[in-house]
Amino acid sequence: MDWSIQDVARLAGTTSRALRHYGSIGLLEPSRVGSNGYRYYDAAALVRLQRILLLRQLGLGLDEIARALADDGDPAAALRRHLARLDAERERLARQARAVERTIAALETGGPLMAEDMFDGFDHTQYREEVVQRWGKQAYADSDAWWRGLSDEQRRDWKALSQRLGEDWIAAAGAGEAPDGEAAQALAARHVRWLGGIPGTPGYPDGPSKEYVLGLSEMYVADPRFARNYGGETGAAFVRDALRIYAEREL
Amino acid sequence: MDWSIQDVARLAGTTSRALRHYGSIGLLEPSRVGSNGYRYYDAAALVRLQRILLLRQLGLGLDEIARALADDGDPAAALRRHLARLDAERERLARQARAVERTIAALETGGPLMAEDMFDGFDHTQYREEVVQRWGKQAYADSDAWWRGLSDEQRRDWKALSQRLGEDWIAAAGAGEAPDGEAAQALAARHVRWLGGIPGTPGYPDGPSKEYVLGLSEMYVADPRFARNYGGETGAAFVRDALRIYAEREL
DNA sequence: CCTTGACCTTGACGCTGCGTCAACTTCTAC
DNA sequence: GTAGAAGTTGACGCAGCGTCAAGGTCAAGG
């Protein structure tokens, strides 16, 4: 008992083209192929197709569907991963929407700021190049959209927070604390939480990955623009050591 | 005073490939091209590039950016349209997320419902084919995701609401009301609001479009499955007439 | 038996916004 | 003069099919 490709498409509410596509990528093979090349599908194939279509409607990619439906795949786990992605995407869109709103407001009150924004942009892009190189364009665009979405007050708060963190690091280094000591490790934990609040950091929103923290801490030392925030080269080295220890222990 | 493609890319924080792409689609031409084929950009081009990149970071497509930056384009209007799209997309994702959550819950409590869901799906797809034909796959997928995202209680509520609407139509038709009378027009308004609550309807979430209402009302008459909900062919004709008048007047 | 029309096949381009080779020419500096 | 950096024009790749194109197959009717 089997059906032609058109029958199946109608039954399942999809198209014959999609079925051929699924066949060509090995996601759903016809149960039988006639000597004339016609594809035929049996009930088992239909069940599998229903599962595929359900997962598709929920927004999963075909490769993930394949993994989820494999013998050792776990559909529920795949769905949970997907849910996390959906939430992240939704947050991204929310940030972008806020950025768009503020841009509209700026356009309407301040006139065409889009040109005057230039130099701010240029200054900004000294960092951009590096961020993009190290962590990808998406990361930069995300964090930039996040920044644009903040209000002036929120930006002030953020700057103050960042500055206090820097000052505390400098103070700790100046006080002769040990990088693996309690004070430095507490600062490291604060630093990682602070990082986690920046969208676009790899691993957001679960918190930054170990590699990211390690790479970043090296950058603090290597790059004078960052090092300056932590009291120059020696201060940055202290930050790096403390972060490295923290990352190895906790991440 | 102009810059090479690499200079511009670095200054603006993008890549030479992107600049060439913008050139090839006519979005940003170099201000000058050397006899050797090298591209050079002047300050005006840089300003335009900054605008382009700003809009890109806000998520606009290149074609919309082109329109927004054209002489007769309105950047603020483009941004507002974009904002509406962002919100719609966010809602879509929210619905999809809810659907995913419920599917996870169903998977974990009821075991593998994904197969048993089949027949419900098959029954469902009697309509699917037509909905897809008339209003596109996206519309169907949206409304299906919406339906899956509802709780059992919400579904009961929805069904009750729909049924009451149908009963009220039948009652009005039976009472000999005129399609352009106050009672019928009030029902039509209710009907349109009811439609507007179904995601995936063309025009959602602003309310259904006039064409959609007109087309749908014809379908109520033509298709016995829908006509049944409104008291058969004569009842459906009454609904159609009332809706048509309402649509012409109000939409 | 032949035609018509519905249904099937494989193959290939299109969409979005570039990243990423590839193969070559040109400029710059030593 | 030559290495190396930077420039050029193609062209493929990605996700998931939609959409021709060109042609073979099959059931029904004249």
Coordinates of C-alpha atoms (C1' of nucleotides) in Angstrom, one line a residue:
Chain A
M1 CA 0.0 0.0 0.0
D2 CA 1.8 3.1 -1.2
W3 CA 1.1 6.5 -2.7
S4 CA 2.6 8.5 -5.6
I5 CA 4.5 11.6 -4.9
Q6 CA 1.6 13.9 -5.7
D7 CA -0.8 11.9 -3.4
V8 CA 1.6 12.2 -0.6
A9 CA 2.1 15.9 -1.2
R10 CA -1.6 16.5 -1.0
L11 CA -2.1 14.3 2.0
A12 CA 0.6 15.9 4.0
G13 CA 0.1 19.4 2.7
T14 CA 3.4 20.0 1.1
T15 CA 4.7 19.9 -2.5
S16 CA 6.2 17.3 -4.7
R17 CA 9.3 19.5 -5.1
A18 CA 9.8 19.5 -1.3
L19 CA 9.5 15.7 -1.3
R20 CA 12.1 15.4 -4.0
H21 CA 14.3 17.8 -2.1
Y22 CA 14.0 15.7 1.1
G23 CA 14.9 12.7 -1.0
S24 CA 17.9 14.4 -2.5
I25 CA 19.3 15.3 0.9
G26 CA 18.6 11.9 2.3
L27 CA 16.0 13.2 4.8
L28 CA 13.1 11.1 3.5
E29 CA 13.7 8.5 0.9
P30 CA 10.7 7.0 -1.0
S31 CA 10.0 3.5 0.2
R32 CA 10.0 2.2 -3.4
V33 CA 11.1 3.5 -6.7
G34 CA 9.4 2.1 -9.8
S35 CA 11.4 0.9 -12.8
N36 CA 10.2 4.1 -14.5
G37 CA 11.8 6.2 -11.8
Y38 CA 8.5 7.1 -10.1
R39 CA 8.7 7.5 -6.3
Y40 CA 6.3 5.7 -4.1
Y41 CA 5.8 6.2 -0.3
D42 CA 4.4 3.8 2.2
A43 CA 2.7 4.5 5.6
A44 CA 6.0 4.5 7.5
A45 CA 7.3 7.2 5.2
L46 CA 4.2 9.2 5.7
V47 CA 4.7 9.0 9.5
R48 CA 8.2 10.2 9.1
L49 CA 7.0 13.0 6.8
Q50 CA 4.5 14.1 9.3
R51 CA 7.2 14.4 11.9
I52 CA 9.4 16.3 9.5
L53 CA 6.7 18.7 8.6
L54 CA 5.8 19.3 12.3
L55 CA 9.4 20.1 13.1
R56 CA 9.6 22.3 10.0
Q57 CA 6.6 24.3 11.1
L58 CA 8.2 24.8 14.4
G59 CA 11.1 26.4 12.6
L60 CA 13.8 23.8 12.7
G61 CA 16.3 23.4 9.9
L62 CA 16.4 20.3 7.8
D63 CA 19.8 19.2 9.2
E64 CA 18.5 19.5 12.7
I65 CA 15.4 17.6 11.8
A66 CA 17.6 14.9 10.4
R67 CA 19.6 14.7 13.6
A68 CA 16.5 14.7 15.7
L69 CA 14.8 11.9 13.8
A70 CA 18.0 9.8 13.6
D71 CA 18.0 6.7 15.7
D72 CA 20.1 8.3 18.4
G73 CA 18.5 11.7 18.1
D74 CA 16.3 13.2 20.8
P75 CA 13.5 15.3 19.4
A76 CA 12.7 17.0 22.8
A77 CA 16.3 18.0 23.2
A78 CA 16.4 19.4 19.7
L79 CA 13.3 21.4 20.4
R80 CA 14.8 22.8 23.6
R81 CA 17.9 23.9 21.7
H82 CA 15.6 25.4 19.1
L83 CA 13.6 27.2 21.8
A84 CA 16.8 28.8 23.1
R85 CA 17.6 30.0 19.6
L86 CA 14.2 31.4 19.1
D87 CA 14.4 33.3 22.4
A88 CA 17.8 34.6 21.5
E89 CA 16.6 35.7 18.1
R90 CA 13.6 37.4 19.7
E91 CA 15.9 39.3 22.0
R92 CA 18.0 40.3 19.1
L93 CA 15.0 41.6 17.2
A94 CA 13.8 43.5 20.3
R95 CA 17.1 45.2 20.6
Q96 CA 17.1 46.0 17.0
A97 CA 13.6 47.4 17.2
R98 CA 14.7 49.7 20.1
A99 CA 17.6 50.8 18.0
V100 CA 15.3 51.6 15.1
E101 CA 13.0 53.5 17.4
R102 CA 15.7 55.7 18.7
T103 CA 17.1 56.3 15.3
I104 CA 13.6 57.4 14.1
A105 CA 13.4 59.7 17.1
A106 CA 16.8 61.1 16.4
L107 CA 15.9 61.6 12.8
E108 CA 12.8 63.5 13.7
T109 CA 14.1 65.7 16.5
G110 CA 17.7 66.3 15.5
G111 CA 17.3 66.4 11.8
P112 CA 19.5 64.2 9.6
L113 CA 21.9 62.9 12.1
M114 CA 22.9 60.1 9.8
A115 CA 25.7 62.1 8.3
E116 CA 26.9 63.8 11.5
D117 CA 27.0 60.4 13.1
M118 CA 30.0 59.7 10.8
F119 CA 32.8 60.7 13.0
D120 CA 31.4 58.9 16.0
G121 CA 31.2 55.9 13.7
F122 CA 34.8 56.4 12.6
D123 CA 36.0 56.6 16.1
H124 CA 34.0 53.5 16.9
T125 CA 35.4 51.5 14.0
Q126 CA 38.9 51.5 15.4
Y127 CA 37.5 48.8 17.6
R128 CA 35.1 47.4 15.1
E129 CA 37.8 46.0 12.8
E130 CA 39.2 44.0 15.6
V131 CA 36.0 42.8 17.1
V132 CA 34.9 41.7 13.7
Q133 CA 38.1 39.9 13.1
R134 CA 38.1 38.1 16.3
W135 CA 34.5 37.3 16.9
G136 CA 32.7 37.8 13.7
K137 CA 30.5 40.4 12.2
Q138 CA 27.3 39.2 13.9
A139 CA 28.9 39.7 17.3
Y140 CA 29.8 43.3 16.4
A141 CA 26.5 44.1 14.8
D142 CA 24.7 42.7 17.8
S143 CA 26.6 44.7 20.3
D144 CA 26.3 47.8 18.2
A145 CA 22.6 47.4 17.9
W146 CA 22.4 46.9 21.7
W147 CA 24.4 50.0 22.3
R148 CA 22.2 52.0 19.9
G149 CA 19.1 50.7 21.6
L150 CA 20.1 52.1 25.0
S151 CA 18.9 55.4 26.2
D152 CA 21.3 58.2 27.2
E153 CA 20.8 57.4 30.8
Q154 CA 21.4 53.7 30.3
R155 CA 24.6 54.5 28.4
R156 CA 25.7 56.7 31.3
D157 CA 25.0 53.9 33.7
W158 CA 26.8 51.4 31.6
K159 CA 29.9 53.6 31.3
A160 CA 29.9 54.2 35.0
L161 CA 29.6 50.5 35.7
S162 CA 32.4 49.7 33.3
Q163 CA 34.6 52.4 34.8
R164 CA 34.0 51.3 38.3
L165 CA 35.0 47.8 37.3
G166 CA 38.2 49.2 35.8
E167 CA 39.0 51.2 38.9
D168 CA 38.4 48.3 41.2
W169 CA 40.8 46.3 39.1
I170 CA 43.4 49.0 39.3
A171 CA 42.9 49.3 43.1
A172 CA 43.3 45.6 43.6
A173 CA 46.4 45.4 41.5
G174 CA 47.8 48.4 43.4
A175 CA 47.0 46.8 46.7
G176 CA 49.3 43.9 45.8
E177 CA 46.5 41.3 45.7
A178 CA 47.3 37.9 44.3
P179 CA 45.6 37.0 41.0
D180 CA 44.3 33.8 42.6
G181 CA 43.3 35.5 45.8
E182 CA 39.8 36.0 46.9
A183 CA 39.5 39.6 46.0
A184 CA 40.9 39.2 42.5
Q185 CA 38.7 36.2 41.9
A186 CA 35.6 38.0 43.1
L187 CA 36.5 40.8 40.6
A188 CA 37.0 38.2 37.9
A189 CA 33.5 36.8 38.6
R190 CA 32.1 40.4 38.4
H191 CA 34.0 40.9 35.2
V192 CA 32.6 37.8 33.6
R193 CA 29.0 38.8 34.6
W194 CA 29.7 42.2 33.2
L195 CA 30.8 40.6 29.9
G196 CA 27.7 38.4 29.9
G197 CA 25.6 41.6 29.8
I198 CA 27.0 42.5 26.4
P199 CA 25.0 41.0 23.7
G200 CA 27.0 39.6 20.9
T201 CA 29.6 38.1 23.1
P202 CA 30.1 34.5 22.0
G203 CA 27.8 32.4 24.3
Y204 CA 25.4 35.2 25.0
P205 CA 23.0 34.9 26.8
D206 CA 24.4 32.0 28.8
G207 CA 27.5 33.8 29.6
P208 CA 30.8 34.1 27.7
S209 CA 32.7 31.0 26.7
K210 CA 36.0 30.1 28.3
E211 CA 37.9 30.7 25.1
Y212 CA 36.4 34.1 24.7
V213 CA 37.4 35.1 28.2
L214 CA 40.9 33.8 27.7
G215 CA 41.3 35.5 24.3
L216 CA 39.9 38.8 25.6
S217 CA 42.2 38.8 28.6
E218 CA 45.1 38.5 26.2
M219 CA 43.8 41.3 24.2
Y220 CA 43.6 43.5 27.3
V221 CA 47.4 43.2 27.6
A222 CA 48.3 43.3 24.0
D223 CA 46.2 46.3 23.1
P224 CA 47.1 49.6 24.8
R225 CA 43.6 51.0 24.2
F226 CA 42.2 48.3 26.4
A227 CA 45.2 48.1 28.7
R228 CA 44.6 51.8 29.6
N229 CA 41.3 50.9 31.2
Y230 CA 43.0 48.6 33.6
G231 CA 46.0 50.7 34.6
G232 CA 48.3 50.1 31.6
E233 CA 50.3 47.0 30.8
T234 CA 51.0 45.8 34.4
G235 CA 47.5 46.3 35.5
A236 CA 46.1 44.5 32.4
A237 CA 48.5 41.6 33.1
F238 CA 47.0 41.3 36.6
V239 CA 43.5 41.3 35.1
R240 CA 44.6 38.7 32.6
D241 CA 46.1 36.4 35.2
A242 CA 43.1 36.6 37.4
L243 CA 40.7 36.1 34.6
R244 CA 42.7 33.1 33.3
I245 CA 42.6 31.5 36.7
Y246 CA 38.9 32.1 37.0
A247 CA 38.2 30.8 33.6
E248 CA 40.1 27.6 34.1
R249 CA 38.3 27.0 37.4
E250 CA 34.8 28.0 36.7
L251 CA 34.1 28.0 33.0
Chain B
M1 CA 40.8 64.0 -2.0
D2 CA 39.7 60.4 -2.2
W3 CA 40.5 57.0 -0.8
S4 CA 41.1 53.5 -2.2
I5 CA 38.7 50.7 -1.6
Q6 CA 40.7 49.2 1.2
D7 CA 41.0 52.6 2.9
V8 CA 37.3 53.1 2.8
A9 CA 36.6 49.6 4.0
R10 CA 38.8 50.2 7.1
L11 CA 37.5 53.6 7.7
A12 CA 33.9 52.6 7.6
G13 CA 34.3 49.2 9.2
T14 CA 33.3 47.0 6.3
T15 CA 35.0 45.0 3.6
S16 CA 36.1 45.7 0.1
R17 CA 34.0 42.9 -1.1
A18 CA 30.9 44.6 0.3
L19 CA 31.9 47.8 -1.4
R20 CA 32.2 46.1 -4.7
H21 CA 28.9 44.5 -4.1
Y22 CA 27.2 47.8 -3.4
G23 CA 28.8 49.1 -6.6
S24 CA 27.6 46.2 -8.7
I25 CA 24.0 46.7 -7.6
G26 CA 24.2 50.4 -8.0
L27 CA 23.8 51.2 -4.3
L28 CA 27.1 53.0 -4.0
E29 CA 29.3 53.8 -7.0
P30 CA 32.9 54.9 -6.6
S31 CA 33.3 58.6 -7.2
R32 CA 36.1 57.9 -9.6
V33 CA 37.5 54.8 -11.3
G34 CA 41.2 55.0 -12.4
S35 CA 42.3 54.0 -15.8
N36 CA 43.6 50.8 -14.2
G37 CA 40.2 50.0 -12.9
Y38 CA 40.8 50.9 -9.3
R39 CA 37.9 52.4 -7.4
Y40 CA 38.2 55.6 -5.5
Y41 CA 35.7 57.1 -3.1
D42 CA 35.4 60.7 -2.0
A43 CA 33.9 62.3 1.1
A44 CA 30.4 62.3 -0.3
A45 CA 30.6 58.6 -1.0
L46 CA 31.8 58.1 2.5
V47 CA 28.8 59.9 3.9
R48 CA 26.5 57.8 1.8
L49 CA 28.3 54.7 2.9
Q50 CA 27.9 55.6 6.5
R51 CA 24.1 56.0 6.0
I52 CA 24.0 52.7 4.2
L53 CA 25.9 50.9 7.0
L54 CA 23.7 52.4 9.7
L55 CA 20.6 51.3 8.0
R56 CA 22.1 47.9 7.4
Q57 CA 22.9 47.5 11.1
L58 CA 19.3 48.3 11.8
G59 CA 18.4 45.4 9.6
L60 CA 17.1 46.9 6.4
G61 CA 17.6 45.1 3.2
L62 CA 19.8 46.7 0.5
D63 CA 16.8 47.4 -1.8
E64 CA 15.0 49.3 0.9
I65 CA 18.1 51.2 1.8
A66 CA 18.4 52.2 -1.9
R67 CA 14.8 53.4 -1.9
A68 CA 15.3 55.2 1.4
L69 CA 18.4 57.0 0.2
A70 CA 16.9 57.9 -3.1
D71 CA 16.1 61.5 -3.8
D72 CA 12.4 61.0 -3.1
G73 CA 12.9 58.4 -0.4
D74 CA 12.0 59.0 3.2
P75 CA 14.4 57.3 5.6
A76 CA 12.1 57.8 8.6
A77 CA 9.2 56.2 6.8
A78 CA 11.4 53.3 5.7
L79 CA 12.5 52.8 9.3
R80 CA 8.9 52.9 10.5
R81 CA 8.0 50.2 7.9
H82 CA 10.9 48.3 9.0
L83 CA 9.9 48.6 12.6
A84 CA 6.5 47.2 11.8
R85 CA 8.2 44.2 10.1
L86 CA 10.4 43.7 13.1
D87 CA 7.4 43.6 15.4
A88 CA 5.5 41.2 13.2
E89 CA 8.5 39.0 13.1
R90 CA 8.9 39.1 16.8
E91 CA 5.3 38.1 17.3
R92 CA 5.8 35.3 14.9
L93 CA 8.7 34.0 16.8
A94 CA 6.8 34.4 20.0
R95 CA 4.0 32.3 18.7
Q96 CA 6.4 29.7 17.3
A97 CA 8.2 29.6 20.7
R98 CA 4.9 28.9 22.4
A99 CA 4.2 26.2 19.9
V100 CA 7.6 24.6 20.5
E101 CA 7.0 24.7 24.3
R102 CA 3.7 23.0 24.0
T103 CA 5.2 20.4 21.7
I104 CA 8.0 19.7 24.2
A105 CA 5.4 19.4 26.9
A106 CA 3.3 17.0 24.8
L107 CA 6.4 15.0 23.9
E108 CA 7.3 14.6 27.6
T109 CA 4.0 13.9 29.1
G110 CA 2.1 12.1 26.3
G111 CA 5.0 10.2 24.9
P112 CA 5.6 10.4 21.1
L113 CA 2.6 12.2 19.9
M114 CA 4.3 13.2 16.7
A115 CA 3.0 10.1 15.0
E116 CA -0.4 10.0 16.5
D117 CA -0.8 13.6 15.5
M118 CA -1.0 12.3 12.0
F119 CA -4.6 11.9 11.5
D120 CA -5.5 15.2 13.0
G121 CA -3.0 16.6 10.6
F122 CA -4.6 14.8 7.7
D123 CA -8.0 16.1 8.6
H124 CA -6.5 19.5 9.0
T125 CA -5.0 19.4 5.6
Q126 CA -8.2 19.3 3.8
Y127 CA -8.3 23.0 4.4
R128 CA -4.6 23.5 4.3
E129 CA -4.4 22.9 0.6
E130 CA -6.8 25.7 -0.1
V131 CA -5.5 28.1 2.4
V132 CA -2.1 27.7 1.0
Q133 CA -3.3 28.1 -2.6
R134 CA -5.2 31.3 -1.8
W135 CA -3.1 33.0 0.7
G136 CA 0.4 31.4 0.6
K137 CA 2.3 29.0 2.7
Q138 CA 3.4 31.6 5.2
A139 CA -0.1 32.4 6.1
Y140 CA -1.0 28.8 6.7
A141 CA 2.2 28.1 8.7
D142 CA 1.5 31.2 10.8
S143 CA -2.0 30.3 11.6
D144 CA -1.0 26.7 12.3
A145 CA 1.8 27.8 14.6
W146 CA -0.7 30.0 16.4
W147 CA -3.2 27.2 16.8
R148 CA -0.5 24.9 18.2
G149 CA 0.6 27.6 20.6
L150 CA -2.8 27.8 22.2
S151 CA -3.6 25.9 25.4
D152 CA -6.5 23.4 25.4
E153 CA -8.6 26.0 27.3
Q154 CA -7.7 28.7 24.8
R155 CA -8.7 26.4 22.0
R156 CA -12.0 25.6 23.6
D157 CA -12.6 29.4 24.0
W158 CA -11.8 30.0 20.5
K159 CA -14.0 27.3 19.2
A160 CA -16.9 28.5 21.4
L161 CA -16.3 32.1 20.1
S162 CA -16.4 30.9 16.5
Q163 CA -19.4 28.8 17.1
R164 CA -21.4 31.6 18.7
L165 CA -20.5 33.8 15.8
G166 CA -21.9 31.2 13.4
E167 CA -25.0 30.7 15.5
D168 CA -25.6 34.4 15.6
W169 CA -25.3 34.6 11.8
I170 CA -27.8 31.8 11.4
A171 CA -30.2 33.4 13.8
A172 CA -29.9 36.8 12.0
A173 CA -30.5 35.2 8.6
G174 CA -33.4 33.2 10.1
A175 CA -34.9 36.4 11.5
G176 CA -35.1 37.9 8.1
E177 CA -32.6 40.6 8.8
A178 CA -31.4 42.7 5.8
P179 CA -27.7 42.2 4.9
D180 CA -27.2 46.0 5.1
G181 CA -29.3 46.3 8.3
E182 CA -27.9 47.3 11.6
A183 CA -27.9 43.8 13.1
A184 CA -26.2 42.2 10.2
Q185 CA -23.6 45.0 9.9
A186 CA -22.8 44.7 13.6
L187 CA -22.3 41.0 13.1
A188 CA -20.1 41.7 10.1
A189 CA -17.9 44.0 12.2
R190 CA -17.7 41.3 14.8
H191 CA -16.8 38.8 12.1
V192 CA -14.0 41.0 10.8
R193 CA -12.6 41.5 14.3
W194 CA -12.8 37.8 14.8
L195 CA -10.8 37.3 11.6
G196 CA -8.3 39.8 12.7
G197 CA -7.5 37.6 15.7
I198 CA -6.2 34.9 13.4
P199 CA -2.5 35.3 12.7
G200 CA -1.6 34.7 9.1
T201 CA -4.6 36.5 7.7
P202 CA -3.3 38.9 5.1
G203 CA -3.0 42.2 6.8
Y204 CA -2.5 40.8 10.3
P205 CA -2.2 42.4 12.8
D206 CA -3.8 45.5 11.4
G207 CA -7.0 43.7 10.5
P208 CA -7.8 41.8 7.3
S209 CA -7.6 43.5 4.0
K210 CA -10.7 44.2 2.0
E211 CA -9.8 41.7 -0.7
Y212 CA -9.3 39.0 1.8
V213 CA -12.7 39.6 3.3
L214 CA -14.4 39.7 -0.1
G215 CA -12.6 36.5 -1.2
L216 CA -13.3 34.7 2.0
S217 CA -17.0 35.5 1.9
E218 CA -17.2 34.0 -1.6
M219 CA -15.5 30.9 -0.3
Y220 CA -18.1 30.6 2.4
V221 CA -20.7 30.2 -0.2
A222 CA -18.8 28.1 -2.7
D223 CA -17.4 25.6 -0.2
P224 CA -20.0 23.5 1.6
R225 CA -17.5 22.8 4.4
F226 CA -17.5 26.5 5.3
A227 CA -21.2 27.0 4.3
R228 CA -22.2 24.5 6.9
N229 CA -21.0 26.8 9.6
Y230 CA -23.3 29.5 8.5
G231 CA -26.5 27.5 7.9
G232 CA -25.8 26.1 4.5
E233 CA -25.8 27.9 1.2
T234 CA -28.5 30.4 1.9
G235 CA -27.1 31.3 5.2
A236 CA -23.6 31.7 3.8
A237 CA -25.0 33.9 1.0
F238 CA -26.5 36.2 3.7
V239 CA -23.1 36.3 5.4
R240 CA -21.4 37.0 2.2
D241 CA -23.7 39.9 1.3
A242 CA -23.4 41.4 4.7
L243 CA -19.7 41.1 4.7
R244 CA -19.4 42.5 1.2
I245 CA -21.4 45.6 2.2
Y246 CA -19.4 46.0 5.3
A247 CA -16.1 45.6 3.5
E248 CA -17.1 48.2 0.9
R249 CA -18.1 50.7 3.5
E250 CA -15.5 50.2 6.1
L251 CA -12.3 48.7 4.7
Chain C
dC1 C1' -4.3 2.7 -32.2
dC2 C1' -3.8 7.4 -31.3
dT3 C1' -4.4 11.5 -28.8
dT4 C1' -5.0 14.3 -24.9
dG5 C1' -4.0 15.6 -20.5
dA6 C1' -2.4 14.6 -16.0
dC7 C1' 1.6 13.2 -13.7
dC8 C1' 6.3 11.8 -13.4
dT9 C1' 11.5 12.5 -14.1
dT10 C1' 16.2 15.0 -13.9
dG11 C1' 18.6 19.5 -14.3
dA12 C1' 19.4 24.1 -13.5
dC13 C1' 18.6 28.9 -12.2
dG14 C1' 16.8 32.3 -8.6
dC15 C1' 16.6 34.6 -4.1
dT16 C1' 19.9 37.6 0.1
dG17 C1' 24.3 39.5 1.0
dC18 C1' 28.1 39.1 0.8
dG19 C1' 32.6 35.4 2.2
dT20 C1' 35.9 33.1 -0.1
dC21 C1' 38.9 31.2 -3.4
dA22 C1' 41.1 31.7 -8.1
dA23 C1' 43.7 33.8 -11.6
dC24 C1' 45.9 38.0 -12.9
dT25 C1' 47.4 42.9 -13.2
dT26 C1' 49.3 47.0 -10.8
dC27 C1' 51.5 49.7 -7.5
dT28 C1' 55.1 50.5 -3.8
dA29 C1' 59.3 50.0 -1.6
dC30 C1' 63.8 48.2 -1.2
Chain D
dG1 C1' 64.4 44.0 -10.6
dT2 C1' 61.6 41.8 -7.6
dA3 C1' 58.9 40.7 -3.6
dG4 C1' 54.7 41.7 -1.4
dA5 C1' 50.6 44.3 -0.8
dA6 C1' 46.6 45.7 -3.0
dG7 C1' 43.6 46.0 -7.0
dT8 C1' 40.6 43.8 -10.6
dT9 C1' 36.9 40.6 -12.5
dG10 C1' 34.6 36.1 -12.3
dA11 C1' 32.3 32.4 -10.0
dC12 C1' 30.8 29.2 -6.3
dG13 C1' 28.5 28.6 -1.8
dC14 C1' 24.7 29.0 1.7
dA15 C1' 18.9 27.4 3.0
dG16 C1' 15.0 25.6 1.2
dC17 C1' 12.7 25.0 -1.9
dG18 C1' 9.7 27.7 -6.2
dT19 C1' 9.7 27.7 -10.8
dC20 C1' 10.5 26.9 -15.6
dA21 C1' 12.4 23.6 -19.2
dA22 C1' 12.5 19.5 -21.8
dG23 C1' 10.9 15.3 -22.1
dG24 C1' 9.1 10.2 -20.6
dT25 C1' 4.8 7.5 -18.6
dC26 C1' 0.1 6.3 -17.9
dA27 C1' -5.1 6.0 -17.8
dA28 C1' -9.1 7.2 -20.3
dG29 C1' -11.7 8.2 -24.4
dG30 C1' -12.5 8.5 -29.6

